[in-house]
Structures are given as C-alpha cells and as structure tokens.
Coordinates of C-alpha atoms in Angstrom, one line a residue:
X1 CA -4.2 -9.5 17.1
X2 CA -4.8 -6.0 18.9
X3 CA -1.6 -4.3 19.9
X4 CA -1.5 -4.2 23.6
X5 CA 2.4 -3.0 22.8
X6 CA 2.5 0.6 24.2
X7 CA 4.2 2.4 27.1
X8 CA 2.3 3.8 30.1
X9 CA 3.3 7.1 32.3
X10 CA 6.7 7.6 33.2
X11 CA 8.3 5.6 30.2
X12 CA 11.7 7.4 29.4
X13 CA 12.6 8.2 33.1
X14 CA 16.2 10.1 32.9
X15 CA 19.2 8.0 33.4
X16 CA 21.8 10.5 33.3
X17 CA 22.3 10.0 36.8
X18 CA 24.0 6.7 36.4
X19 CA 25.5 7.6 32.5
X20 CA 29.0 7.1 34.0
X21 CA 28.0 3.4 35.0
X22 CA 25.8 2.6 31.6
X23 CA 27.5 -0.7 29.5
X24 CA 27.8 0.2 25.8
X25 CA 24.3 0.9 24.3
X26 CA 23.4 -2.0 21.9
X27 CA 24.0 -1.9 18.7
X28 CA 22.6 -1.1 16.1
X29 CA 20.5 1.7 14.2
X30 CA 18.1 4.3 16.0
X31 CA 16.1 6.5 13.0
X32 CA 14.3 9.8 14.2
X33 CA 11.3 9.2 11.7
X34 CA 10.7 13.0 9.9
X35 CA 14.1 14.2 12.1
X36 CA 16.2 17.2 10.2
X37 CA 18.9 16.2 12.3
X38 CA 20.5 13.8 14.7
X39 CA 20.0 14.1 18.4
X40 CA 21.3 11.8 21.0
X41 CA 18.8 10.3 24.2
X42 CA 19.9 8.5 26.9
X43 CA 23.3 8.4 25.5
X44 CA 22.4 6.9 21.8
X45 CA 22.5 8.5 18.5
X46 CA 19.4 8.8 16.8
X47 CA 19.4 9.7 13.0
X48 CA 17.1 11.2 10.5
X49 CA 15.5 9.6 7.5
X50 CA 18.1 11.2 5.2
X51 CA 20.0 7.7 3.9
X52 CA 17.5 5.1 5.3
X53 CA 14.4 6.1 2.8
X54 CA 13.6 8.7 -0.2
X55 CA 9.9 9.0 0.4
X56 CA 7.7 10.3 2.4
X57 CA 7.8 14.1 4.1
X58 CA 8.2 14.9 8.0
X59 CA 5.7 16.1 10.2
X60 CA 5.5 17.9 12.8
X61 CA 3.0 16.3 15.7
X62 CA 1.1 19.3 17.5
X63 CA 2.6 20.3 20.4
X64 CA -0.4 19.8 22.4
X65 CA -1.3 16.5 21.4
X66 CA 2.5 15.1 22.7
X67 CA 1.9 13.4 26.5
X68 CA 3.7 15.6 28.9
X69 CA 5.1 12.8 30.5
X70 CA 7.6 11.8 27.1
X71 CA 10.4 14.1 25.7
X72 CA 9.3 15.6 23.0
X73 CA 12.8 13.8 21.2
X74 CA 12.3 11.1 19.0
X75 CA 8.0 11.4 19.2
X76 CA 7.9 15.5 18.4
X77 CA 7.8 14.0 14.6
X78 CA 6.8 11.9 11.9
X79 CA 7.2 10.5 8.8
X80 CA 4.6 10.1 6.7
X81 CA 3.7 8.7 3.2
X82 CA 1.5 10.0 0.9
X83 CA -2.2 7.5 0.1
X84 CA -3.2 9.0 -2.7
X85 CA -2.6 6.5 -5.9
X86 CA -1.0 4.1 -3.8
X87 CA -3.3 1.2 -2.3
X88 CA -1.0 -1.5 -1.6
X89 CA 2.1 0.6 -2.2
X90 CA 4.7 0.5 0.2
X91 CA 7.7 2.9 1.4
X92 CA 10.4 1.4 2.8
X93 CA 13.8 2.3 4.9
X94 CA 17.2 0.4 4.1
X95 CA 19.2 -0.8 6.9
X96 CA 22.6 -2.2 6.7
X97 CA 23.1 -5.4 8.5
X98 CA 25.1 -8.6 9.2
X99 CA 23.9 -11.4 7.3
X100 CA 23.2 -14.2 9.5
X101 CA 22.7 -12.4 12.7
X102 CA 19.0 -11.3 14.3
X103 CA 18.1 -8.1 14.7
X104 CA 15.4 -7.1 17.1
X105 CA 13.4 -4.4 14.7
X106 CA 10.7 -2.0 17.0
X107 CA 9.0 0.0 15.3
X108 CA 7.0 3.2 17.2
X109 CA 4.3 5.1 16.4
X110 CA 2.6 8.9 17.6
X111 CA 0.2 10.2 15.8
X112 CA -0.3 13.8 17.2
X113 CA -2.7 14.8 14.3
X114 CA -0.1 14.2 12.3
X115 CA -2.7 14.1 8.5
X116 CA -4.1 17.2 9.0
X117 CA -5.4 17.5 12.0
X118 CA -7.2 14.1 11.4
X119 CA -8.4 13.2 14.8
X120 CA -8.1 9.8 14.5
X121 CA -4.9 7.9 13.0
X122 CA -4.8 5.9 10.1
X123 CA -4.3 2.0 10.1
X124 CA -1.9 0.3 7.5
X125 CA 0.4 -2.4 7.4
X126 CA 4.0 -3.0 8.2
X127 CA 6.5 -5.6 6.7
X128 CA 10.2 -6.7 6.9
X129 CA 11.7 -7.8 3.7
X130 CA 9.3 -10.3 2.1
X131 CA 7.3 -10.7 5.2
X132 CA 4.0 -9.2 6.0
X133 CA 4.2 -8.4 10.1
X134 CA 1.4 -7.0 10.7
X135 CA -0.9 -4.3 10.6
X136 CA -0.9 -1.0 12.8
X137 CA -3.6 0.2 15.0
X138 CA -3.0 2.9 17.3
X139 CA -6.2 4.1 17.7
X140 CA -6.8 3.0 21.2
X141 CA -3.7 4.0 22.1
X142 CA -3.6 7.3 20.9
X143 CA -6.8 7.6 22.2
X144 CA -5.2 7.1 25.7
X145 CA -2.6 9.6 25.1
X146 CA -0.2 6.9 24.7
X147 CA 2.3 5.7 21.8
X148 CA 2.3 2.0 20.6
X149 CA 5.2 0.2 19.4
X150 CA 5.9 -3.0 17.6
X151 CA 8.6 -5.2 18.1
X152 CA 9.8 -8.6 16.1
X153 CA 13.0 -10.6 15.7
X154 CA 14.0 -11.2 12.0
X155 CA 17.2 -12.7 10.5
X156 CA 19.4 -10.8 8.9
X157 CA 19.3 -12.5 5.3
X158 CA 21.5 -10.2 3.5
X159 CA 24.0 -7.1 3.9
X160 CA 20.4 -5.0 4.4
X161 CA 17.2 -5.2 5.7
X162 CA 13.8 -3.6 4.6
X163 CA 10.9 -1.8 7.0
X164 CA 8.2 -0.7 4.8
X165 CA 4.7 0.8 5.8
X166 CA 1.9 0.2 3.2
X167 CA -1.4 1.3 2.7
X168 CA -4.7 -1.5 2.9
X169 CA -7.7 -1.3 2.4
X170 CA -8.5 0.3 5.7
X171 CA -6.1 3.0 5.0
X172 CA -8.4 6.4 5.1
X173 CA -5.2 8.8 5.5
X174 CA -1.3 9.1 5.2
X175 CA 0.2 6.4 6.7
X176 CA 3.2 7.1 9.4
X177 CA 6.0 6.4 11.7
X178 CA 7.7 8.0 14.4
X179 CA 10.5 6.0 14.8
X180 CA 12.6 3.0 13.8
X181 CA 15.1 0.7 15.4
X182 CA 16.8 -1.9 14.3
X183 CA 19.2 -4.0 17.3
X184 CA 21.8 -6.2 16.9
X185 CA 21.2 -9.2 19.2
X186 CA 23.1 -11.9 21.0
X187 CA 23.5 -15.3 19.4
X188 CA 22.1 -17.2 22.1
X189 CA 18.5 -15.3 22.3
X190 CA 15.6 -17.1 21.5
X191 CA 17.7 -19.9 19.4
X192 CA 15.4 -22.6 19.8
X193 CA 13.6 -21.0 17.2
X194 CA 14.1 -22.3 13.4
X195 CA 15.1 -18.5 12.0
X196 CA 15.9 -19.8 8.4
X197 CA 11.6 -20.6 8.3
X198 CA 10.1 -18.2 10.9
X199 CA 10.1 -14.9 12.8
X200 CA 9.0 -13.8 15.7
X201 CA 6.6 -11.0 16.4
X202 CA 6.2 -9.7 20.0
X203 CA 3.1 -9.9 22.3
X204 CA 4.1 -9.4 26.0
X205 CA 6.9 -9.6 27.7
X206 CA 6.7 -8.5 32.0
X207 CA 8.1 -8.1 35.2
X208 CA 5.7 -10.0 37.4
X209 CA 5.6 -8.0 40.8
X210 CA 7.9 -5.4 39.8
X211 CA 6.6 -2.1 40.8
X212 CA 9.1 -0.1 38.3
X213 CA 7.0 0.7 35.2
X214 CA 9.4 -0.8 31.9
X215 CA 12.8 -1.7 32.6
X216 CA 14.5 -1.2 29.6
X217 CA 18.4 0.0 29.1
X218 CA 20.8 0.5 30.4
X219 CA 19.5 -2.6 32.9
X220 CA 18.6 -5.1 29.9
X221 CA 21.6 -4.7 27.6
X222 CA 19.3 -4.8 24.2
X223 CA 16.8 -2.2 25.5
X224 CA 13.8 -4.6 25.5
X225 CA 11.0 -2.9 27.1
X226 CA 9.5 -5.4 30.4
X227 CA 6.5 -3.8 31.4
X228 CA 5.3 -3.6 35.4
X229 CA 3.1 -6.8 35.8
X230 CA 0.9 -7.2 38.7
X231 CA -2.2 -9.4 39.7
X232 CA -4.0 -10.0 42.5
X233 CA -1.1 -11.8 44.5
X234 CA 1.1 -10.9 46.8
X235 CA 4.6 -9.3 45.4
X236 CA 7.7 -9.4 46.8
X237 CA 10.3 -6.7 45.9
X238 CA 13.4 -6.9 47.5
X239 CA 17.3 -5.8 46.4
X240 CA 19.2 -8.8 46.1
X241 CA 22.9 -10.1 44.7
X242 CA 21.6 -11.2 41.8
X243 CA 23.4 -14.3 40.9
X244 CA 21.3 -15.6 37.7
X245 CA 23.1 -17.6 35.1
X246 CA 23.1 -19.4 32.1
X247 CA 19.3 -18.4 30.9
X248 CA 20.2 -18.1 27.3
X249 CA 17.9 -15.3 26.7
X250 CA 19.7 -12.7 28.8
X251 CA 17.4 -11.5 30.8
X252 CA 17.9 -7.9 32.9
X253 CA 19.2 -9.3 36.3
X254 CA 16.6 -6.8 37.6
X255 CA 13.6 -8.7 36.4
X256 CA 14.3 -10.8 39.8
X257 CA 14.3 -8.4 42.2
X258 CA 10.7 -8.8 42.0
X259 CA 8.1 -11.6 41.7
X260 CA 4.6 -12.6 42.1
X261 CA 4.2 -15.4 44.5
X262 CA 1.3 -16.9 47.2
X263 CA 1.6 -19.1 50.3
X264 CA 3.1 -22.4 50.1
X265 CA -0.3 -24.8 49.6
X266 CA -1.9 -22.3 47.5
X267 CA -1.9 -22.4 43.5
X268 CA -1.1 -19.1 41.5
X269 CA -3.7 -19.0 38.4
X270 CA -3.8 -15.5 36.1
X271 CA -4.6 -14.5 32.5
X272 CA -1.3 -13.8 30.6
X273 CA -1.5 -11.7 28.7
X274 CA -4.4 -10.1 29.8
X275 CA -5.9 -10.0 25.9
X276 CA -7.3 -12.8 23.8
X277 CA -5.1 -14.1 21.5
X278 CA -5.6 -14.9 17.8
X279 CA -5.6 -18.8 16.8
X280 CA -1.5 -19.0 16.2
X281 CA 1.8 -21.1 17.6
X282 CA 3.2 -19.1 20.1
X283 CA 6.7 -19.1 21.3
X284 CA 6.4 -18.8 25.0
X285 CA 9.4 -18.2 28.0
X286 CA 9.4 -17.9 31.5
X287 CA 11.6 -17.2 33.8
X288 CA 11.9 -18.3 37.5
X289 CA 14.1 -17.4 40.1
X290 CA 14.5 -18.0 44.1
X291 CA 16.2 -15.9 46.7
X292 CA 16.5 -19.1 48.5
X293 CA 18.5 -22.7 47.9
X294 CA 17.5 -26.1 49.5
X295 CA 16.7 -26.8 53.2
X296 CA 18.9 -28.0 55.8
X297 CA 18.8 -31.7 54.5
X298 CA 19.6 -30.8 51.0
X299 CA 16.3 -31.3 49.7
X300 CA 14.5 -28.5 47.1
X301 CA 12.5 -25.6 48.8
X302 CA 10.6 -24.7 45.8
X303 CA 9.2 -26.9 43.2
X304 CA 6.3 -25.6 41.3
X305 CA 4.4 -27.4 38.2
X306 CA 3.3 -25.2 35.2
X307 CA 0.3 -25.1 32.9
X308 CA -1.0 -23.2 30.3
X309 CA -4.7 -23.4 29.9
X310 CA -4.7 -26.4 31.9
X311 CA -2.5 -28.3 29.5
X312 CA 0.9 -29.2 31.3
X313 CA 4.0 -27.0 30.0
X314 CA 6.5 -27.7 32.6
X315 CA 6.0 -30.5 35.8
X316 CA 8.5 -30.9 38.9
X317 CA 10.5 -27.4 38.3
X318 CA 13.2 -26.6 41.0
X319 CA 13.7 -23.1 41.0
X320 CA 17.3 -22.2 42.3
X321 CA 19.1 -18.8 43.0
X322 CA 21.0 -19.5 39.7
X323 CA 17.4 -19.0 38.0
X324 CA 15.8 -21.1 35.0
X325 CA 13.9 -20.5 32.2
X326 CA 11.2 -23.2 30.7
X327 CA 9.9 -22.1 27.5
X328 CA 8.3 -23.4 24.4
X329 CA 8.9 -23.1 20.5
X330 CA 5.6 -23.6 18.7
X331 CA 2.6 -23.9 21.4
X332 CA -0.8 -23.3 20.3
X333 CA -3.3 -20.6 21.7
X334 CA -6.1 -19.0 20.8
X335 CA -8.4 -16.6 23.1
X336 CA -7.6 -15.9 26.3
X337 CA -4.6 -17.8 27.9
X338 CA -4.7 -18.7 31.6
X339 CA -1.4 -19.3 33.3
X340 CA -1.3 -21.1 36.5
X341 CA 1.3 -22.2 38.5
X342 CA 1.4 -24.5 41.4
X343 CA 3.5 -26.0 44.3
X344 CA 4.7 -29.5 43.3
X345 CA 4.5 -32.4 46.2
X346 CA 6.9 -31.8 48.6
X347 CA 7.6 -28.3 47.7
X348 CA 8.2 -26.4 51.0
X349 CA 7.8 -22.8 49.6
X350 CA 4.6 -21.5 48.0
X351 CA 4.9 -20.7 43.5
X352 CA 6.4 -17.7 42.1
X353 CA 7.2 -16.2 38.8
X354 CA 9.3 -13.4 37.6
X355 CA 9.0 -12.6 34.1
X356 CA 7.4 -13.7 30.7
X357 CA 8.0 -13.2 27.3
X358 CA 5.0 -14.4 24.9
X359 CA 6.1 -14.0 20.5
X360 CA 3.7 -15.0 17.9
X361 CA 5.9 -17.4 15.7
X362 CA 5.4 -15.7 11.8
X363 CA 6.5 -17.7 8.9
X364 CA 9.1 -16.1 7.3
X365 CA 8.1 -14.3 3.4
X366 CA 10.5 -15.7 0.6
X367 CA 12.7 -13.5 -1.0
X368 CA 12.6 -12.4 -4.5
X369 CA 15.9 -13.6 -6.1
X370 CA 19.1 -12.2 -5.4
X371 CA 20.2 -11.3 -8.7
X372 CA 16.8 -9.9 -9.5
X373 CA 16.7 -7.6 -6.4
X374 CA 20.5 -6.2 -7.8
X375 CA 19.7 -5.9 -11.5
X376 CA 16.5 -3.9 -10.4
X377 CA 18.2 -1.7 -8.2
X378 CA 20.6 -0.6 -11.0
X379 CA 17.6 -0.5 -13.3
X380 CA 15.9 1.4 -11.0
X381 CA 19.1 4.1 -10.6
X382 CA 19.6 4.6 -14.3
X383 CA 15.7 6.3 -14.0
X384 CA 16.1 9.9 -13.0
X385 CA 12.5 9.3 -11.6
X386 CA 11.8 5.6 -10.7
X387 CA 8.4 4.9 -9.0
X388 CA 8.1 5.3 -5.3
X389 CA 7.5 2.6 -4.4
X390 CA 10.5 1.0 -5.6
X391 CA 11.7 -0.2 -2.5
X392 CA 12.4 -3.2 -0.6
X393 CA 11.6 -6.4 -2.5
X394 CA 10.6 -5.8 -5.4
X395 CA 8.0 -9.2 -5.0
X396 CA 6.9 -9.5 -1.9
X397 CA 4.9 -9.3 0.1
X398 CA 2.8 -10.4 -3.2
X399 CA 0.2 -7.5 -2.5
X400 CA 2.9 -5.1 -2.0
X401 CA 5.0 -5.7 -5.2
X402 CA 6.9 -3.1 -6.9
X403 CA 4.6 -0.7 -9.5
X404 CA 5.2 -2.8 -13.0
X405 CA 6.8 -5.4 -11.6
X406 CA 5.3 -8.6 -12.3
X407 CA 6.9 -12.0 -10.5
X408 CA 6.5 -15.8 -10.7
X409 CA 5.1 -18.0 -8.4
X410 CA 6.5 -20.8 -6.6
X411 CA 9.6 -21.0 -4.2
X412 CA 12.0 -19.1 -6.5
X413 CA 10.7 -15.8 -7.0
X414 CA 11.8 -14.4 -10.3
X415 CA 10.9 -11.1 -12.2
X416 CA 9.2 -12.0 -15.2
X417 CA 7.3 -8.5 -16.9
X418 CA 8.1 -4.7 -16.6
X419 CA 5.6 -2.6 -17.2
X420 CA 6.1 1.1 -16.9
X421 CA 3.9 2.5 -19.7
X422 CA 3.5 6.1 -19.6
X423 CA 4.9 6.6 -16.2
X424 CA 6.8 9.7 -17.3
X425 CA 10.1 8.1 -16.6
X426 CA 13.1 9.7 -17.7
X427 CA 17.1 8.7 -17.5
X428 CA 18.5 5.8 -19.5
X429 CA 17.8 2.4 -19.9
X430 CA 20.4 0.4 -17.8
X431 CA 22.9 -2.7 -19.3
X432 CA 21.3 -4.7 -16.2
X433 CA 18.5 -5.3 -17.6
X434 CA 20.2 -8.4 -19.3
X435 CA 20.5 -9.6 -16.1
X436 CA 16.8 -9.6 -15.4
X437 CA 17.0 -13.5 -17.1
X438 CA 13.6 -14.3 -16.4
X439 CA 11.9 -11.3 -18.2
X440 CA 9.3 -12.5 -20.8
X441 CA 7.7 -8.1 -21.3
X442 CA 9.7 -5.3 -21.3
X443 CA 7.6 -2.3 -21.6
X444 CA 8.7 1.2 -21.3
X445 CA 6.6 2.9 -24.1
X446 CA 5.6 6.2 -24.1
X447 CA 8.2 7.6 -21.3
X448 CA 11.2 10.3 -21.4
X449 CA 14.0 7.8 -22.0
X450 CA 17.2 8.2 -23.6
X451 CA 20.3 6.9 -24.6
X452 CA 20.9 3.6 -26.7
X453 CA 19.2 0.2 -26.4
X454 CA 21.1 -2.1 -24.5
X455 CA 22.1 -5.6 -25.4
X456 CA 19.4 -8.0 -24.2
X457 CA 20.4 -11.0 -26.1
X458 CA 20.3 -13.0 -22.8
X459 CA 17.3 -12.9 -21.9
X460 CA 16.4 -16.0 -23.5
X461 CA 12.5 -16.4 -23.5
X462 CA 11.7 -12.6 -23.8
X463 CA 8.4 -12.1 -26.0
X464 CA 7.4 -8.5 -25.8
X465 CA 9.6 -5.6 -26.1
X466 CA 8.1 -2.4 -26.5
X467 CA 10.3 1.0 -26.3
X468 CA 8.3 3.2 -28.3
X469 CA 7.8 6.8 -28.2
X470 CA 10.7 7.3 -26.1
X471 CA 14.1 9.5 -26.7
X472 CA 16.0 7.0 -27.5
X473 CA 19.0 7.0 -29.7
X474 CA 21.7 4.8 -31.8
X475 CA 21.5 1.7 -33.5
X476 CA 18.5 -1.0 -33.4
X477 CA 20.8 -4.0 -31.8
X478 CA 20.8 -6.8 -34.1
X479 CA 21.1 -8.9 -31.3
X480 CA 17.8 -8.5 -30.8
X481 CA 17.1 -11.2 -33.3
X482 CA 18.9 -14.1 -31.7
X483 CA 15.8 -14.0 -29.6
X484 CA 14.2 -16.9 -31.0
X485 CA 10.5 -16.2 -28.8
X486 CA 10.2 -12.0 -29.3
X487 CA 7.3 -11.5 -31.1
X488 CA 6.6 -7.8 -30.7
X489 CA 9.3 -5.2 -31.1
X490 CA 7.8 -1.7 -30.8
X491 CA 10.6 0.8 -31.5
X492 CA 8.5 3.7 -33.2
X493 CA 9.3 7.3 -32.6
X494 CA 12.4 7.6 -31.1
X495 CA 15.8 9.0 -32.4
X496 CA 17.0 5.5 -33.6
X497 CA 19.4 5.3 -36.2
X498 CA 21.0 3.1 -38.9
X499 CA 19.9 0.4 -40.6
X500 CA 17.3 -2.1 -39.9
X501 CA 19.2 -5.6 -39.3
X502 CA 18.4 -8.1 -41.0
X503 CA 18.1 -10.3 -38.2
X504 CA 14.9 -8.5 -37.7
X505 CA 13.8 -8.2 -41.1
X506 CA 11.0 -10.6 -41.8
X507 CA 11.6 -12.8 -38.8
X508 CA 9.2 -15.1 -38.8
X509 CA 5.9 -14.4 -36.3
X510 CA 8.0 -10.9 -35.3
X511 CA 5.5 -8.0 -35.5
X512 CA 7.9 -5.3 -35.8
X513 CA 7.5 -1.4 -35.5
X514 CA 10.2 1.3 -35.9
X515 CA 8.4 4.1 -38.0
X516 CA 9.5 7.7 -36.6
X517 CA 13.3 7.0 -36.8
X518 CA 15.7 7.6 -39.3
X519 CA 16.6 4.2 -39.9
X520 CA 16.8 2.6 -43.3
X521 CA 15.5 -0.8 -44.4
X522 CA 14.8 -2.9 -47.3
X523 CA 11.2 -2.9 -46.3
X524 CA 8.2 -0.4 -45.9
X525 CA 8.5 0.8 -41.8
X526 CA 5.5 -0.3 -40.2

C-alpha cells in the first residue's frame, strides 16, 4: 500500500492564540528523533532519544531542504541507523505504557539529505513489538517537499512497547526517523475491533467539505490529523452549536461544521480514498451529521442509503443533529473504492457526509515469551557490549530476530540457541541464563568474557555448551553434569580452576574440552 499519509502547506498553523482555552494535550510520549534536548510545540513536551533507544546517531537535515512552511522543531533532525552489516537488523525505541490500554503510535518521517546528501531517501520497514507494520516510502513525498507520517493503533500488551525501523532488502542507505509518538487513547475508540488478534494501521481519515487544511489538536483531543477533503460537490461550511453525541470514536466536533452534500434527488458517488487499495479487510467509519431535525409532521428530513463499491454498507440512515456513525470491522477492498451515497425514499433533503476514517485491519505478531524477553534483557545487560540490535523482541518479527538468537516455531515463542561466536563480547555471563529453559546451544566461544560460569542445571534439554577461549574464571560447575542431554562442553582456554568433577568425567556421549586451564583431573585434558 503507497502511503498517501503526509501533510500538505500550512500543517502546524500556530495555536498560541487560543493556548489559554486548549484542554490538556493527550497523553502520552512525543520523541524529537536525533533531538540534544527537549523543546516544547504547541504546548507539549517533546524529548530526545536519550532513554527511548541506544542506537543510531542524530542528523542534522540541511537547512534548505526543510519546507518553509513547517517549524524547523521536531523535523530540523533525524535519527538514523547505520546499514552496513545489518540486513534485516532492527533498532528499536522503548516506550513505557499501560498494559491493556491502546496507544495510537505515528510515526514521522523528513529526509532532508539526511545519508549524505543522498538525494533520494531510503525505504525500510517499521514494526511494533512482534508485528511487522509496514514498510516506509517517502520518496514521493519528499519529492514534494512534504513529510509522510504513519499512524496505527496497537494494544498495549505489556508495561512497554517497541518501534523499531529495519533494514530490507530495498534498503540502499541509513535508515531514519524524525519523530515518534506514542498516544494514550480513550477506551471507547475503535472498540469494535478484536485488539487481543489485530491492529489497525491508518489509511485516510477526512473532513469532507472542510476548507481548513488538518484539524488536529487542540480541536480533536488525541491530535489525529483529518485532512481537508473536497470533491466535485457542493460544500457547505457553516459555524454551528455543535451538539454531537454518543459517536464512540470521538470525533473533533469541528469535523461538522463542514460537509459535502448535493440536491435532494441527486446521488453523491466519489473515490475514497482517492488511491487503490491493496487486497485487505478494512475497518471503515463514517460519520454523518445534520444541522437540521425532522419536518413539521415529525417525519425524518434526511435519510440517505450507503454503498461501498456498489455493495450495500448501511440502507435507511436518519441523520440527526445528535450525529451517527455507521462503520464496519472487517470489510474487504481491493483497488480503488467508490463511495456513494444516496437519498433514501422519502428523504426530503439531498445526501451528505462529514468525515471518514479508512484502517487496514493487521493481524497482530505473537510475542516471544515473557520470561524469555526478561531473562534476555538481563543477559543482554551483563555484556558490556551486546549486539545492536538487541532490541525489542528478541523473535519477532521472524526476519528481524535478535543477532544469535534462534526461536521455535509455533504459538509459543521460545528461545531455543545463542550464538554469539566471536562477537567480541565482553562483561559477564549473567545467572539468568538459567532462566532461558528452552535453550538447547549456548555458544559464546571465542569472546572477552569473564567472571564464573553460572549454574545452568535447569536448563533441562541443553545439548551444546561452548564457552571456550573466553576470560573466564573459578570452578567448572559440577552441576553441569545433571544435564542428562549435553553432549558438547567446550571450556578450553580460559582462567578455570579446580578440579574437573566427576560428574563430567567420562559421561557417557559427553565430548568434553577444558585444555588451557589450570584445572586438574584424573584424565588426559582434551
């Protein structure tokens, strides 16, 4: 799917003329991607990478290539990550969050010859968690002059959430981002949707008629972007006492000032949105208002029917000053989409529509297990210099796994091998390890590593443990040999210890290696 999501002229128009009247900003988290420093716009903190991520360097977009019609805040930089060595590697920011509740994640992008001069941006892929979103072209955006943005709604699954940009296999430079957001939103948006199997990823969402560019905050409470929507029908703008209610999805009461209607026998038929779709479900809303109630005898004024590429969506729909939203879940579409509404019998008043939102429903990635993802992360601390990569899940997306890190299939997602060979890793080898129960190779061979072996007696159908030509000091643990499957134990030179146990001396089937150590045993070393 091409990203139509970018912002024209005028985008960020100043509000400080009505800061006094502003409701709180949403919350949430606003990251100033390469940022030194915090800065505030429009009232709302934005804050630097520093916390959120540990890769990447900033950027500095060239002050000519920035449109003159955006503050150079929040744009003026990026973050960007290196390609070199790292095909299907991704870096990743950490967000706190509230398990349970969704988050409406946008994610912006700027070039500005950000690579070197480069004169056309590079095109990766971006992911929440486990779930591959999508990949980013901003090409004929930037080609434009104009910035593109991305924008899903993902459940919270856990205290944190992960953004990651990753290189693919169309990746010819460093891939970037220019900023980040993560939004809290209400419980009632978009809660027909199953959030425990899907996501949603965000398409188009207008004001039909309205001849304001984006309204955005402070007038729609979660700073959703509804772009200026026009066609070749008459639009009616108008200020009115907006008394819309009840439409679950919280729509800016300024979305209605505004609509695109015709006269009363005539149908309304345009393409929305005006881009061909890829062959998905879509989850589709609409939203209808009418400045007018029912005639003098009580009856309706405007009923409209609905369709969506001819195929019926919603038939016989009052449309009331209170306002009313039809929408659908999981509706199929592919190409371009045709929207056409129409006067139902009887109706006194011609059509009209206010504003749409159009997501592409995503199937939600699995997760790798939760006491993987924590044993990991301490592993991952006890290096001095982990991979880094090693962020966000360490299993999924599957192409996007963790450097070493090898997982299972199926529906629980377990680590299963480490393989770190010769990665120039230094720091200690962490007690969590143990914890990593599904582990059947550890390898760590030929690093910088120190400190004693930990006790990995646990992990029950380990095979392969190679530690050699490490630092390492202390005793050989003779728990080692309650592992009734190891079959290779490569300990030689480190700084080991002690004697040999005899747990591990001729074990059956155990090839066994500890030569360059001053250890002691009632055999020859091997």
């Amino acid at each position: 799917m091409s990203p139509l999501h970018h912002l024209l002229i005028l985008f960020f128009l100043s509000l400080l003329s009505g800061a006094l009247s502003q409701p709180q900003p949403p919350k949430g988290t606003l990251i100033d991607c390469g940022a030194t420093s915090a800065s505030i716009v429009d009232g709302r903190q934005w804050l630097p990478d520093a916390g959120f991520t540990s890769s990447g360097a900033p950027r500095i977009v060239a002050p000519v290539a920035l449109p003159t019609h955006l503050p150079p805040l929040v744009l003026s930089t990026v973050q960007s990550f290196p390609l070199q060595n790292n095909l299907h590697r991704k870096f990743c920011y950490t967000v706190n969050t509230t398990r349970g509740v969704k988050y409406m994640v946008r994610s912006t992008y700027f070039y500005g010859g950000a690579n070197h001069g480069r004169p056309v941006p590079p095109v990766f892929d971006q992911m929440v968690d486990g779930t591959l979103w999508s990949m980013v072209n901003t090409t004929e955006d930037y080609a434009g002059s104009m910035f593109s943005y991305y924008e899903g709604i993902f459940p919270a699954r856990g205290k944190t959430m992960s953004f990651c940009i990753g290189a693919n296999s169309y990746t010819d430079s460093d891939p970037f981002i220019s900023a980040l957001e993560f939004i809290q939103l209400g419980d009632s948006l978009y809660n027909s949707t199953d959030f425990g199997n899907y996501s949603l990823s965000l398409v188009a969402r207008d004001a039909f008629g309205s001849r304001q560019m984006v309204i955005r905050y402070p007038d729609d409470q979660f700073d959703r972007y509804w772009h200026s929507f026009g066609q070749n029908y008459s639009t009616e703008t108008y200020n009115r006492n907006a008394s819309v209610s009840g439409i679950w999805n919280l729509p800016p009461l300024k979305v209605f000032e505004a609509q695109l209607t015709t006269p009363p026998a005539q149908p309304m038929e345009f393409q929305w949105p005006p881009f061909s779709l890829q062959n998905a479900t879509y989850y589709i809303a609409l939203y209808l208002a009418d400045d007018l109630e029912s005639s003098s005898d009580g009856s309706p004024r405007r009923v409209v029917d609905i369709a969506i590429n001819d195929v019926p969506y919603y038939g016989n729909l009052t449309v009331t000053s209170a306002g009313v939203t039809v929408f659908a879940s999981r509706w199929p579409l592919s190409g371009l989409t045709t929207l056409k509404v129409t006067p139902a019998d009887g109706s006194r008043l011609g059509p009209l529509i206010n504003a749409g939102e159009i997501f592409q429903v995503l199937p939600l990635g699995r997760r790798t297990h939760t006491r993987d993802v924590i044993a990991l992360e301490r592993v991952k601390n006890s290096f001095q210099n982990p991979p880094q990569d090693w962020s966000g899940d360490p299993c999924l997306p599957r192409q996007y796994s963790w450097t070493g890190v090898t997982c299972s299939e199926g529906r629980r997602v377990r680590v299963v091998a480490l393989n770190l060979t010769g990665m120039g890793l230094s720091g200690s080898l962490s007690h969590s390890l143990a914890d990593l129960t599904a582990l059947t190779s550890i390898a760590l061979g030929n690093n910088h590593l120190s400190g004693t072996i930990p006790d990995l007696s646990s992990l029950k159908g380990l095979q392969i443990v190679h530690l050699n030509d490490n630092q390492l000091t202390g005793r050989i643990p003779s728990s080692l040999g309650t592992i009734s499957g190891l079959h290779e134990l490569f300990l030689q030179n480190n700084n080991l210890a002690g004697p040999v146990p005899d747990a591990l001396i001729g074990k059956p089937g155990l090839n066994l290696r500890f030569h360059g150590n001053n250890v002691t045993s009632s055999t020859p070393a091997r």
